């Protein structure tokens, strides 16, 4: 039988397959290229870049929790100038994956300056606006929990770049659809969701938080049902906007769940720490899943979830 077609259209981007790696879990690419050919991937999202280098938050800043992980890295990164000089050349040399640079800032003007600075650089296929980092005193999630703040930021960045714009949504909101609508209305061509859920872990022996900043962002399989619910909700409300699903994907079956809920592509994050080969294993698993079911294309999965026509008993905020 012919191999299934894994290519995916993500708004203005054509991906060779839907497997992407999530920002902050994949360095800038070369770290994993030592382990396998990252040209196999559909997309790579860099660690969030800021205008100036950031040392990040004090340690401890990672803690393993049941089926998950708390982090409070604090957007540690090399800053935009060092990124262009020392990290971008590797990414520019890749042949397969779309290269997405994640942008973060403390103010609208910082995000805009970053987008302007990187707009003319070769080797970048798009930006992912991080409006959902829960670990910074200023900026980050501040923009992503308020539809007006989201719209103001996205509009300003969209005007500063010709590159495709992905906006990464926070789950730490009561109405994710309102934020998604605001981002799409302001110029986001693609939405990715979800970033981490704010959490806290305690050491009962020392009566202290496990993370130096007290709270951190929870990721991993523990958050997958929340992420699936939000992807499904946003897809139902805004079926025309392409979505990238994120949240605890460890296997091809997990990835299929996201695609059935409406994601055209997905990002593998925390799994990279457990099994660095996870993205390529998921790619192979997805091929097998489609072949076994005689599905000719991965596109057939997108939004295929069979739900009862009458959604009795589902809270309005969820049912939309
Ligand atoms: C961090 O650097 O603290 C995590 C980034 C994020 O959650 O967006």
PDB file of C-alpha atoms and ligand atoms in Angstrom:
ATOM      1  CA  UNK A   1       0.000   0.000   0.000  1.00  0.00           C
ATOM      2  CA  UNK A   2       1.090   3.562  -0.718  1.00  0.00           C
ATOM      3  CA  UNK A   3       2.522   5.439   2.269  1.00  0.00           C
ATOM      4  CA  UNK A   4      -0.039   7.818   3.803  1.00  0.00           C
ATOM      5  CA  UNK A   5       0.420  11.523   3.107  1.00  0.00           C
ATOM      6  CA  UNK A   6       1.577  13.143   6.333  1.00  0.00           C
ATOM      7  CA  UNK A   7       1.797  16.689   5.028  1.00  0.00           C
ATOM      8  CA  UNK A   8      -0.323  19.288   6.731  1.00  0.00           C
ATOM      9  CA  UNK A   9      -1.405  22.779   5.811  1.00  0.00           C
ATOM     10  CA  UNK A  10      -1.212  25.201   8.709  1.00  0.00           C
ATOM     11  CA  UNK A  11      -2.596  28.484   7.389  1.00  0.00           C
ATOM     12  CA  UNK A  12       0.231  29.954   5.318  1.00  0.00           C
ATOM     13  CA  UNK A  13       2.657  27.151   6.293  1.00  0.00           C
ATOM     14  CA  UNK A  14       2.998  23.758   4.600  1.00  0.00           C
ATOM     15  CA  UNK A  15       4.480  21.186   6.982  1.00  0.00           C
ATOM     16  CA  UNK A  16       5.958  17.905   5.767  1.00  0.00           C
ATOM     17  CA  UNK A  17       4.249  16.292   8.767  1.00  0.00           C
ATOM     18  CA  UNK A  18       2.348  17.504  11.847  1.00  0.00           C
ATOM     19  CA  UNK A  19       5.082  16.687  14.401  1.00  0.00           C
ATOM     20  CA  UNK A  20       6.576  19.814  15.956  1.00  0.00           C
ATOM     21  CA  UNK A  21       8.665  20.316  19.063  1.00  0.00           C
ATOM     22  CA  UNK A  22       7.516  22.696  21.782  1.00  0.00           C
ATOM     23  CA  UNK A  23       9.330  25.842  22.804  1.00  0.00           C
ATOM     24  CA  UNK A  24      11.593  25.473  25.814  1.00  0.00           C
ATOM     25  CA  UNK A  25      11.920  21.713  25.541  1.00  0.00           C
ATOM     26  CA  UNK A  26      14.146  21.454  22.479  1.00  0.00           C
ATOM     27  CA  UNK A  27      16.835  24.086  22.962  1.00  0.00           C
ATOM     28  CA  UNK A  28      17.612  25.688  19.603  1.00  0.00           C
ATOM     29  CA  UNK A  29      17.775  22.403  17.646  1.00  0.00           C
ATOM     30  CA  UNK A  30      21.416  21.173  17.612  1.00  0.00           C
ATOM     31  CA  UNK A  31      21.060  19.693  21.095  1.00  0.00           C
ATOM     32  CA  UNK A  32      18.734  17.003  19.642  1.00  0.00           C
ATOM     33  CA  UNK A  33      20.347  16.779  16.204  1.00  0.00           C
ATOM     34  CA  UNK A  34      23.122  14.823  17.940  1.00  0.00           C
ATOM     35  CA  UNK A  35      20.532  12.165  18.778  1.00  0.00           C
ATOM     36  CA  UNK A  36      18.573  11.972  15.504  1.00  0.00           C
ATOM     37  CA  UNK A  37      18.108  13.820  12.236  1.00  0.00           C
ATOM     38  CA  UNK A  38      15.835  16.713  13.186  1.00  0.00           C
ATOM     39  CA  UNK A  39      15.191  17.265   9.461  1.00  0.00           C
ATOM     40  CA  UNK A  40      12.541  14.562   9.875  1.00  0.00           C
ATOM     41  CA  UNK A  41      10.335  16.871  11.954  1.00  0.00           C
ATOM     42  CA  UNK A  42       7.457  18.993  10.685  1.00  0.00           C
ATOM     43  CA  UNK A  43       8.498  21.997  12.755  1.00  0.00           C
ATOM     44  CA  UNK A  44      10.820  23.209  15.485  1.00  0.00           C
ATOM     45  CA  UNK A  45       9.908  26.000  17.894  1.00  0.00           C
ATOM     46  CA  UNK A  46      12.879  27.649  19.598  1.00  0.00           C
ATOM     47  CA  UNK A  47      13.135  28.563  23.252  1.00  0.00           C
ATOM     48  CA  UNK A  48      11.463  31.962  23.667  1.00  0.00           C
ATOM     49  CA  UNK A  49      13.809  34.768  22.666  1.00  0.00           C
ATOM     50  CA  UNK A  50      13.834  38.152  24.365  1.00  0.00           C
ATOM     51  CA  UNK A  51      15.541  41.403  23.355  1.00  0.00           C
ATOM     52  CA  UNK A  52      18.211  41.079  26.050  1.00  0.00           C
ATOM     53  CA  UNK A  53      19.712  37.817  27.372  1.00  0.00           C
ATOM     54  CA  UNK A  54      17.981  36.477  30.508  1.00  0.00           C
ATOM     55  CA  UNK A  55      19.646  34.349  33.197  1.00  0.00           C
ATOM     56  CA  UNK A  56      16.287  32.897  34.247  1.00  0.00           C
ATOM     57  CA  UNK A  57      14.848  32.261  37.691  1.00  0.00           C
ATOM     58  CA  UNK A  58      16.751  30.936  40.732  1.00  0.00           C
ATOM     59  CA  UNK A  59      16.980  27.148  41.291  1.00  0.00           C
ATOM     60  CA  UNK A  60      15.286  24.821  42.030  1.00  0.00           C
ATOM     61  CA  UNK A  61      13.230  25.518  38.972  1.00  0.00           C
ATOM     62  CA  UNK A  62      12.092  22.060  37.842  1.00  0.00           C
ATOM     63  CA  UNK A  63      10.217  19.454  39.850  1.00  0.00           C
ATOM     64  CA  UNK A  64       8.666  16.174  38.715  1.00  0.00           C
ATOM     65  CA  UNK A  65       5.027  15.710  39.751  1.00  0.00           C
ATOM     66  CA  UNK A  66       2.595  12.806  39.202  1.00  0.00           C
ATOM     67  CA  UNK A  67       2.393  12.382  35.400  1.00  0.00           C
ATOM     68  CA  UNK A  68       3.917  15.794  34.920  1.00  0.00           C
ATOM     69  CA  UNK A  69       6.507  18.408  35.604  1.00  0.00           C
ATOM     70  CA  UNK A  70       6.527  21.859  37.172  1.00  0.00           C
ATOM     71  CA  UNK A  71       8.923  24.412  35.744  1.00  0.00           C
ATOM     72  CA  UNK A  72       9.813  27.976  36.477  1.00  0.00           C
ATOM     73  CA  UNK A  73      12.728  28.639  34.138  1.00  0.00           C
ATOM     74  CA  UNK A  74      11.964  32.330  33.803  1.00  0.00           C
ATOM     75  CA  UNK A  75      12.593  32.530  30.065  1.00  0.00           C
ATOM     76  CA  UNK A  76      16.338  31.951  30.284  1.00  0.00           C
ATOM     77  CA  UNK A  77      17.727  32.609  26.813  1.00  0.00           C
ATOM     78  CA  UNK A  78      20.694  34.071  24.962  1.00  0.00           C
ATOM     79  CA  UNK A  79      18.929  37.239  23.761  1.00  0.00           C
ATOM     80  CA  UNK A  80      18.145  38.159  20.173  1.00  0.00           C
ATOM     81  CA  UNK A  81      21.600  39.252  19.010  1.00  0.00           C
ATOM     82  CA  UNK A  82      23.358  36.088  20.224  1.00  0.00           C
ATOM     83  CA  UNK A  83      20.466  34.056  18.805  1.00  0.00           C
ATOM     84  CA  UNK A  84      21.030  35.510  15.347  1.00  0.00           C
ATOM     85  CA  UNK A  85      24.796  35.041  15.539  1.00  0.00           C
ATOM     86  CA  UNK A  86      25.129  31.656  17.218  1.00  0.00           C
ATOM     87  CA  UNK A  87      21.829  29.738  16.952  1.00  0.00           C
ATOM     88  CA  UNK A  88      20.134  30.794  13.732  1.00  0.00           C
ATOM     89  CA  UNK A  89      22.898  29.515  11.376  1.00  0.00           C
ATOM     90  CA  UNK A  90      22.130  25.898  12.388  1.00  0.00           C
ATOM     91  CA  UNK A  91      18.386  26.398  11.974  1.00  0.00           C
ATOM     92  CA  UNK A  92      18.923  28.089   8.612  1.00  0.00           C
ATOM     93  CA  UNK A  93      20.727  24.984   7.363  1.00  0.00           C
ATOM     94  CA  UNK A  94      17.775  22.642   8.021  1.00  0.00           C
ATOM     95  CA  UNK A  95      15.930  21.225   5.019  1.00  0.00           C
ATOM     96  CA  UNK A  96      12.840  19.612   6.516  1.00  0.00           C
ATOM     97  CA  UNK A  97      11.165  21.362   9.430  1.00  0.00           C
ATOM     98  CA  UNK A  98       9.593  24.799   9.528  1.00  0.00           C
ATOM     99  CA  UNK A  99      11.601  26.976  11.888  1.00  0.00           C
ATOM    100  CA  UNK A 100       9.429  28.927  14.270  1.00  0.00           C
ATOM    101  CA  UNK A 101      11.007  31.456  16.618  1.00  0.00           C
ATOM    102  CA  UNK A 102       9.190  31.963  19.892  1.00  0.00           C
ATOM    103  CA  UNK A 103       9.088  35.609  20.994  1.00  0.00           C
ATOM    104  CA  UNK A 104       8.638  36.901  24.544  1.00  0.00           C
ATOM    105  CA  UNK A 105       8.773  40.328  26.105  1.00  0.00           C
ATOM    106  CA  UNK A 106       7.785  42.489  29.021  1.00  0.00           C
ATOM    107  CA  UNK A 107       5.935  45.103  26.965  1.00  0.00           C
ATOM    108  CA  UNK A 108       4.235  45.493  23.597  1.00  0.00           C
ATOM    109  CA  UNK A 109       7.180  47.556  22.378  1.00  0.00           C
ATOM    110  CA  UNK A 110       9.626  44.766  23.251  1.00  0.00           C
ATOM    111  CA  UNK A 111       7.665  42.175  21.263  1.00  0.00           C
ATOM    112  CA  UNK A 112       7.402  44.598  18.338  1.00  0.00           C
ATOM    113  CA  UNK A 113      11.143  45.362  18.415  1.00  0.00           C
ATOM    114  CA  UNK A 114      11.925  41.634  18.387  1.00  0.00           C
ATOM    115  CA  UNK A 115       9.622  40.928  15.458  1.00  0.00           C
ATOM    116  CA  UNK A 116      11.159  43.852  13.526  1.00  0.00           C
ATOM    117  CA  UNK A 117      14.699  42.730  14.332  1.00  0.00           C
ATOM    118  CA  UNK A 118      14.075  39.161  13.140  1.00  0.00           C
ATOM    119  CA  UNK A 119      11.718  39.879  10.258  1.00  0.00           C
ATOM    120  CA  UNK A 120      14.451  40.191   7.632  1.00  0.00           C
ATOM    121  CA  UNK A 121      16.559  37.257   8.838  1.00  0.00           C
ATOM    122  CA  UNK A 122      16.663  34.254   6.493  1.00  0.00           C
ATOM    123  CA  UNK A 123      15.802  30.815   7.826  1.00  0.00           C
ATOM    124  CA  UNK A 124      12.780  31.802   9.922  1.00  0.00           C
ATOM    125  CA  UNK A 125       9.397  30.497   8.748  1.00  0.00           C
ATOM    126  CA  UNK A 126       7.244  32.120  11.394  1.00  0.00           C
ATOM    127  CA  UNK A 127       6.930  33.458  14.904  1.00  0.00           C
ATOM    128  CA  UNK A 128       5.141  31.991  17.898  1.00  0.00           C
ATOM    129  CA  UNK A 129       4.123  34.758  20.290  1.00  0.00           C
ATOM    130  CA  UNK A 130       4.509  33.546  23.839  1.00  0.00           C
ATOM    131  CA  UNK A 131       1.757  35.421  25.665  1.00  0.00           C
ATOM    132  CA  UNK A 132       1.352  32.654  28.199  1.00  0.00           C
ATOM    133  CA  UNK A 133       4.565  32.181  30.245  1.00  0.00           C
ATOM    134  CA  UNK A 134       3.429  31.976  33.877  1.00  0.00           C
ATOM    135  CA  UNK A 135       6.912  32.462  35.361  1.00  0.00           C
ATOM    136  CA  UNK A 136       7.775  36.129  34.812  1.00  0.00           C
ATOM    137  CA  UNK A 137       7.041  39.181  36.907  1.00  0.00           C
ATOM    138  CA  UNK A 138       6.243  41.296  33.880  1.00  0.00           C
ATOM    139  CA  UNK A 139       4.773  40.515  30.480  1.00  0.00           C
ATOM    140  CA  UNK A 140       4.300  36.852  29.547  1.00  0.00           C
ATOM    141  CA  UNK A 141       0.959  35.564  30.732  1.00  0.00           C
ATOM    142  CA  UNK A 142      -0.197  39.078  31.612  1.00  0.00           C
ATOM    143  CA  UNK A 143      -1.110  39.556  27.918  1.00  0.00           C
ATOM    144  CA  UNK A 144      -2.621  36.126  27.464  1.00  0.00           C
ATOM    145  CA  UNK A 145      -5.283  36.226  30.170  1.00  0.00           C
ATOM    146  CA  UNK A 146      -7.137  39.286  28.916  1.00  0.00           C
ATOM    147  CA  UNK A 147      -8.744  39.490  25.458  1.00  0.00           C
ATOM    148  CA  UNK A 148      -8.011  43.227  25.160  1.00  0.00           C
ATOM    149  CA  UNK A 149      -4.347  42.770  26.140  1.00  0.00           C
ATOM    150  CA  UNK A 150      -4.071  39.885  23.675  1.00  0.00           C
ATOM    151  CA  UNK A 151      -5.608  41.885  20.843  1.00  0.00           C
ATOM    152  CA  UNK A 152      -3.402  44.942  21.507  1.00  0.00           C
ATOM    153  CA  UNK A 153      -0.212  42.876  21.468  1.00  0.00           C
ATOM    154  CA  UNK A 154      -1.087  40.674  18.496  1.00  0.00           C
ATOM    155  CA  UNK A 155      -2.202  43.647  16.397  1.00  0.00           C
ATOM    156  CA  UNK A 156       1.054  45.491  17.080  1.00  0.00           C
ATOM    157  CA  UNK A 157       3.255  42.482  16.273  1.00  0.00           C
ATOM    158  CA  UNK A 158       1.221  41.547  13.171  1.00  0.00           C
ATOM    159  CA  UNK A 159       1.862  45.053  11.843  1.00  0.00           C
ATOM    160  CA  UNK A 160       5.611  44.654  12.452  1.00  0.00           C
ATOM    161  CA  UNK A 161       6.192  41.446  10.477  1.00  0.00           C
ATOM    162  CA  UNK A 162       5.342  39.762   7.184  1.00  0.00           C
ATOM    163  CA  UNK A 163       5.997  36.328   8.677  1.00  0.00           C
ATOM    164  CA  UNK A 164       3.218  33.917   9.691  1.00  0.00           C
ATOM    165  CA  UNK A 165       2.150  34.579  13.265  1.00  0.00           C
ATOM    166  CA  UNK A 166       1.233  31.847  15.732  1.00  0.00           C
ATOM    167  CA  UNK A 167      -0.115  32.880  19.135  1.00  0.00           C
ATOM    168  CA  UNK A 168       0.413  30.467  22.039  1.00  0.00           C
ATOM    169  CA  UNK A 169      -2.545  30.510  24.409  1.00  0.00           C
ATOM    170  CA  UNK A 170      -2.632  30.145  28.163  1.00  0.00           C
ATOM    171  CA  UNK A 171      -4.920  27.637  29.866  1.00  0.00           C
ATOM    172  CA  UNK A 172      -5.030  29.865  32.972  1.00  0.00           C
ATOM    173  CA  UNK A 173      -8.246  31.574  31.896  1.00  0.00           C
ATOM    174  CA  UNK A 174     -11.962  30.980  32.353  1.00  0.00           C
ATOM    175  CA  UNK A 175     -12.800  31.437  28.675  1.00  0.00           C
ATOM    176  CA  UNK A 176     -10.088  30.329  26.255  1.00  0.00           C
ATOM    177  CA  UNK A 177     -12.381  30.984  23.275  1.00  0.00           C
ATOM    178  CA  UNK A 178     -12.536  34.701  24.112  1.00  0.00           C
ATOM    179  CA  UNK A 179      -8.733  34.903  24.038  1.00  0.00           C
ATOM    180  CA  UNK A 180      -8.530  32.805  20.861  1.00  0.00           C
ATOM    181  CA  UNK A 181     -11.086  35.050  19.161  1.00  0.00           C
ATOM    182  CA  UNK A 182      -9.187  38.168  20.219  1.00  0.00           C
ATOM    183  CA  UNK A 183      -5.885  36.776  18.884  1.00  0.00           C
ATOM    184  CA  UNK A 184      -7.411  35.662  15.581  1.00  0.00           C
ATOM    185  CA  UNK A 185      -9.257  38.954  15.152  1.00  0.00           C
ATOM    186  CA  UNK A 186      -6.032  40.890  15.701  1.00  0.00           C
ATOM    187  CA  UNK A 187      -4.017  39.048  13.061  1.00  0.00           C
ATOM    188  CA  UNK A 188      -2.896  35.652  14.410  1.00  0.00           C
ATOM    189  CA  UNK A 189      -2.954  33.194  11.495  1.00  0.00           C
ATOM    190  CA  UNK A 190      -2.468  30.115  13.671  1.00  0.00           C
ATOM    191  CA  UNK A 191      -3.090  29.373  17.366  1.00  0.00           C
ATOM    192  CA  UNK A 192      -1.115  26.960  19.514  1.00  0.00           C
ATOM    193  CA  UNK A 193      -2.516  25.677  22.781  1.00  0.00           C
ATOM    194  CA  UNK A 194      -1.955  25.087  25.617  1.00  0.00           C
ATOM    195  CA  UNK A 195       0.992  26.489  27.564  1.00  0.00           C
ATOM    196  CA  UNK A 196       1.426  25.280  31.149  1.00  0.00           C
ATOM    197  CA  UNK A 197      -1.079  25.446  34.020  1.00  0.00           C
ATOM    198  CA  UNK A 198       0.038  27.370  37.089  1.00  0.00           C
ATOM    199  CA  UNK A 199       0.783  24.891  39.890  1.00  0.00           C
ATOM    200  CA  UNK A 200       2.556  24.473  43.215  1.00  0.00           C
ATOM    201  CA  UNK A 201       4.335  21.510  44.813  1.00  0.00           C
ATOM    202  CA  UNK A 202       5.271  21.358  48.494  1.00  0.00           C
ATOM    203  CA  UNK A 203       8.025  19.549  50.392  1.00  0.00           C
ATOM    204  CA  UNK A 204       6.190  18.349  53.521  1.00  0.00           C
ATOM    205  CA  UNK A 205       9.449  17.576  55.360  1.00  0.00           C
ATOM    206  CA  UNK A 206      10.799  21.120  55.052  1.00  0.00           C
ATOM    207  CA  UNK A 207       7.474  22.989  54.775  1.00  0.00           C
ATOM    208  CA  UNK A 208       8.851  24.635  51.654  1.00  0.00           C
ATOM    209  CA  UNK A 209       7.774  24.944  48.040  1.00  0.00           C
ATOM    210  CA  UNK A 210       9.645  22.636  45.672  1.00  0.00           C
ATOM    211  CA  UNK A 211      10.239  25.514  43.236  1.00  0.00           C
ATOM    212  CA  UNK A 212      12.167  28.635  44.247  1.00  0.00           C
ATOM    213  CA  UNK A 213       9.574  30.988  42.783  1.00  0.00           C
ATOM    214  CA  UNK A 214       6.861  29.029  44.707  1.00  0.00           C
ATOM    215  CA  UNK A 215       4.625  28.478  41.683  1.00  0.00           C
ATOM    216  CA  UNK A 216       5.562  27.048  38.296  1.00  0.00           C
ATOM    217  CA  UNK A 217       3.965  25.844  35.081  1.00  0.00           C
ATOM    218  CA  UNK A 218       2.604  22.289  35.019  1.00  0.00           C
ATOM    219  CA  UNK A 219       3.132  20.255  31.827  1.00  0.00           C
ATOM    220  CA  UNK A 220       3.098  16.594  30.811  1.00  0.00           C
ATOM    221  CA  UNK A 221       0.353  13.962  30.514  1.00  0.00           C
ATOM    222  CA  UNK A 222      -1.365  15.308  33.647  1.00  0.00           C
ATOM    223  CA  UNK A 223      -2.620  18.293  31.652  1.00  0.00           C
ATOM    224  CA  UNK A 224      -3.594  16.439  28.469  1.00  0.00           C
ATOM    225  CA  UNK A 225      -7.353  16.267  29.145  1.00  0.00           C
ATOM    226  CA  UNK A 226      -7.429  20.015  29.827  1.00  0.00           C
ATOM    227  CA  UNK A 227      -5.493  20.694  26.627  1.00  0.00           C
ATOM    228  CA  UNK A 228      -7.775  18.447  24.565  1.00  0.00           C
ATOM    229  CA  UNK A 229     -10.860  20.144  25.971  1.00  0.00           C
ATOM    230  CA  UNK A 230      -9.477  23.581  25.054  1.00  0.00           C
ATOM    231  CA  UNK A 231      -8.418  22.553  21.536  1.00  0.00           C
ATOM    232  CA  UNK A 232     -11.875  21.066  20.955  1.00  0.00           C
ATOM    233  CA  UNK A 233     -13.598  24.200  22.301  1.00  0.00           C
ATOM    234  CA  UNK A 234     -11.526  26.587  20.172  1.00  0.00           C
ATOM    235  CA  UNK A 235     -11.926  24.406  17.058  1.00  0.00           C
ATOM    236  CA  UNK A 236     -15.718  24.369  17.502  1.00  0.00           C
ATOM    237  CA  UNK A 237     -15.869  28.122  17.985  1.00  0.00           C
ATOM    238  CA  UNK A 238     -13.324  29.089  15.300  1.00  0.00           C
ATOM    239  CA  UNK A 239     -13.219  26.187  12.808  1.00  0.00           C
ATOM    240  CA  UNK A 240     -11.333  28.207  10.172  1.00  0.00           C
ATOM    241  CA  UNK A 241      -8.284  29.022  12.294  1.00  0.00           C
ATOM    242  CA  UNK A 242      -5.585  26.331  12.181  1.00  0.00           C
ATOM    243  CA  UNK A 243      -4.606  24.957  15.580  1.00  0.00           C
ATOM    244  CA  UNK A 244      -1.486  23.348  16.991  1.00  0.00           C
ATOM    245  CA  UNK A 245      -2.256  21.090  19.958  1.00  0.00           C
ATOM    246  CA  UNK A 246       0.142  20.951  22.915  1.00  0.00           C
ATOM    247  CA  UNK A 247      -0.145  19.184  26.247  1.00  0.00           C
ATOM    248  CA  UNK A 248       1.356  15.943  27.418  1.00  0.00           C
ATOM    249  CA  UNK A 249       1.814  14.164  24.087  1.00  0.00           C
ATOM    250  CA  UNK A 250       3.964  11.066  24.643  1.00  0.00           C
ATOM    251  CA  UNK A 251       2.768   8.720  21.905  1.00  0.00           C
ATOM    252  CA  UNK A 252       1.231   8.720  18.430  1.00  0.00           C
ATOM    253  CA  UNK A 253      -2.128   7.828  19.997  1.00  0.00           C
ATOM    254  CA  UNK A 254      -1.941  10.963  22.160  1.00  0.00           C
ATOM    255  CA  UNK A 255      -1.201  13.022  19.063  1.00  0.00           C
ATOM    256  CA  UNK A 256      -4.164  11.489  17.213  1.00  0.00           C
ATOM    257  CA  UNK A 257      -6.414  12.579  20.104  1.00  0.00           C
ATOM    258  CA  UNK A 258      -5.384  16.191  19.516  1.00  0.00           C
ATOM    259  CA  UNK A 259      -5.932  15.961  15.767  1.00  0.00           C
ATOM    260  CA  UNK A 260      -9.391  14.458  16.250  1.00  0.00           C
ATOM    261  CA  UNK A 261     -10.240  17.389  18.546  1.00  0.00           C
ATOM    262  CA  UNK A 262      -9.299  19.846  15.785  1.00  0.00           C
ATOM    263  CA  UNK A 263      -5.519  20.327  15.813  1.00  0.00           C
ATOM    264  CA  UNK A 264      -3.871  20.283  12.380  1.00  0.00           C
ATOM    265  CA  UNK A 265      -0.442  19.822  13.960  1.00  0.00           C
ATOM    266  CA  UNK A 266       0.908  19.223  17.447  1.00  0.00           C
ATOM    267  CA  UNK A 267       3.964  19.985  19.566  1.00  0.00           C
ATOM    268  CA  UNK A 268       5.868  17.472  21.657  1.00  0.00           C
ATOM    269  CA  UNK A 269       7.270  19.079  24.824  1.00  0.00           C
ATOM    270  CA  UNK A 270       7.866  17.429  28.189  1.00  0.00           C
ATOM    271  CA  UNK A 271       8.214  14.027  26.463  1.00  0.00           C
ATOM    272  CA  UNK A 272      11.580  15.210  25.107  1.00  0.00           C
ATOM    273  CA  UNK A 273      12.953  15.030  28.661  1.00  0.00           C
ATOM    274  CA  UNK A 274      11.700  11.504  29.239  1.00  0.00           C
ATOM    275  CA  UNK A 275      12.506  10.089  25.819  1.00  0.00           C
ATOM    276  CA  UNK A 276      14.523  12.301  23.473  1.00  0.00           C
ATOM    277  CA  UNK A 277      13.438  10.093  20.537  1.00  0.00           C
ATOM    278  CA  UNK A 278       9.741  10.736  21.268  1.00  0.00           C
ATOM    279  CA  UNK A 279       9.055  13.057  18.284  1.00  0.00           C
ATOM    280  CA  UNK A 280      10.468  10.607  15.705  1.00  0.00           C
ATOM    281  CA  UNK A 281       8.773   7.639  17.380  1.00  0.00           C
ATOM    282  CA  UNK A 282       5.487   9.558  17.284  1.00  0.00           C
ATOM    283  CA  UNK A 283       6.040  10.303  13.580  1.00  0.00           C
ATOM    284  CA  UNK A 284       6.535   6.619  12.831  1.00  0.00           C
ATOM    285  CA  UNK A 285       3.576   5.694  15.055  1.00  0.00           C
ATOM    286  CA  UNK A 286       1.334   8.139  13.212  1.00  0.00           C
ATOM    287  CA  UNK A 287       2.348   6.609   9.868  1.00  0.00           C
ATOM    288  CA  UNK A 288       1.500   3.156  11.207  1.00  0.00           C
ATOM    289  CA  UNK A 289      -1.836   4.362  12.657  1.00  0.00           C
ATOM    290  CA  UNK A 290      -2.905   5.780   9.279  1.00  0.00           C
ATOM    291  CA  UNK A 291      -1.651   2.770   7.314  1.00  0.00           C
ATOM    292  CA  UNK A 292      -3.455   0.265   9.557  1.00  0.00           C
ATOM    293  CA  UNK A 293      -6.711   2.178   9.103  1.00  0.00           C
ATOM    294  CA  UNK A 294      -6.161   2.651   5.347  1.00  0.00           C
ATOM    295  CA  UNK A 295      -6.304   6.421   5.778  1.00  0.00           C
ATOM    296  CA  UNK A 296      -4.570   8.121   2.883  1.00  0.00           C
ATOM    297  CA  UNK A 297      -3.817  11.386   4.639  1.00  0.00           C
ATOM    298  CA  UNK A 298      -3.221  12.755   8.147  1.00  0.00           C
ATOM    299  CA  UNK A 299      -5.608  15.576   7.225  1.00  0.00           C
ATOM    300  CA  UNK A 300      -8.477  13.065   7.539  1.00  0.00           C
ATOM    301  CA  UNK A 301      -8.020  13.109  11.304  1.00  0.00           C
ATOM    302  CA  UNK A 302      -8.401  16.836  11.854  1.00  0.00           C
ATOM    303  CA  UNK A 303     -11.621  17.601  13.734  1.00  0.00           C
ATOM    304  CA  UNK A 304     -12.908  14.056  13.284  1.00  0.00           C
ATOM    305  CA  UNK A 305     -14.114  13.625  16.866  1.00  0.00           C
ATOM    306  CA  UNK A 306     -17.567  12.056  16.908  1.00  0.00           C
ATOM    307  CA  UNK A 307     -19.670  13.898  19.482  1.00  0.00           C
ATOM    308  CA  UNK A 308     -23.349  13.449  20.266  1.00  0.00           C
ATOM    309  CA  UNK A 309     -25.481  16.029  18.477  1.00  0.00           C
ATOM    310  CA  UNK A 310     -27.164  17.073  21.694  1.00  0.00           C
ATOM    311  CA  UNK A 311     -24.588  17.976  24.303  1.00  0.00           C
ATOM    312  CA  UNK A 312     -26.840  17.574  27.324  1.00  0.00           C
ATOM    313  CA  UNK A 313     -25.282  18.151  30.704  1.00  0.00           C
ATOM    314  CA  UNK A 314     -22.172  19.900  29.399  1.00  0.00           C
ATOM    315  CA  UNK A 315     -21.573  23.309  31.016  1.00  0.00           C
ATOM    316  CA  UNK A 316     -22.227  26.180  28.616  1.00  0.00           C
ATOM    317  CA  UNK A 317     -18.732  27.551  29.100  1.00  0.00           C
ATOM    318  CA  UNK A 318     -17.381  24.316  27.641  1.00  0.00           C
ATOM    319  CA  UNK A 319     -20.059  23.476  25.066  1.00  0.00           C
ATOM    320  CA  UNK A 320     -19.743  26.990  23.545  1.00  0.00           C
TER     321      UNK A 320
HETATM  322  C1  LIG B   1       9.825  29.509  31.381  1.00  0.00           C
HETATM  323  O1  LIG B   1      10.853  29.834  30.748  1.00  0.00           O
HETATM  324  O2  LIG B   1       9.671  29.826  32.571  1.00  0.00           O
HETATM  325  C2  LIG B   1       8.742  28.727  30.729  1.00  0.00           C
HETATM  326  C3  LIG B   1       8.262  29.365  29.486  1.00  0.00           C
HETATM  327  C4  LIG B   1       6.793  29.243  29.265  1.00  0.00           C
HETATM  328  O3  LIG B   1       6.092  28.557  29.986  1.00  0.00           O
HETATM  329  O4  LIG B   1       6.297  29.874  28.332  1.00  0.00           O
END
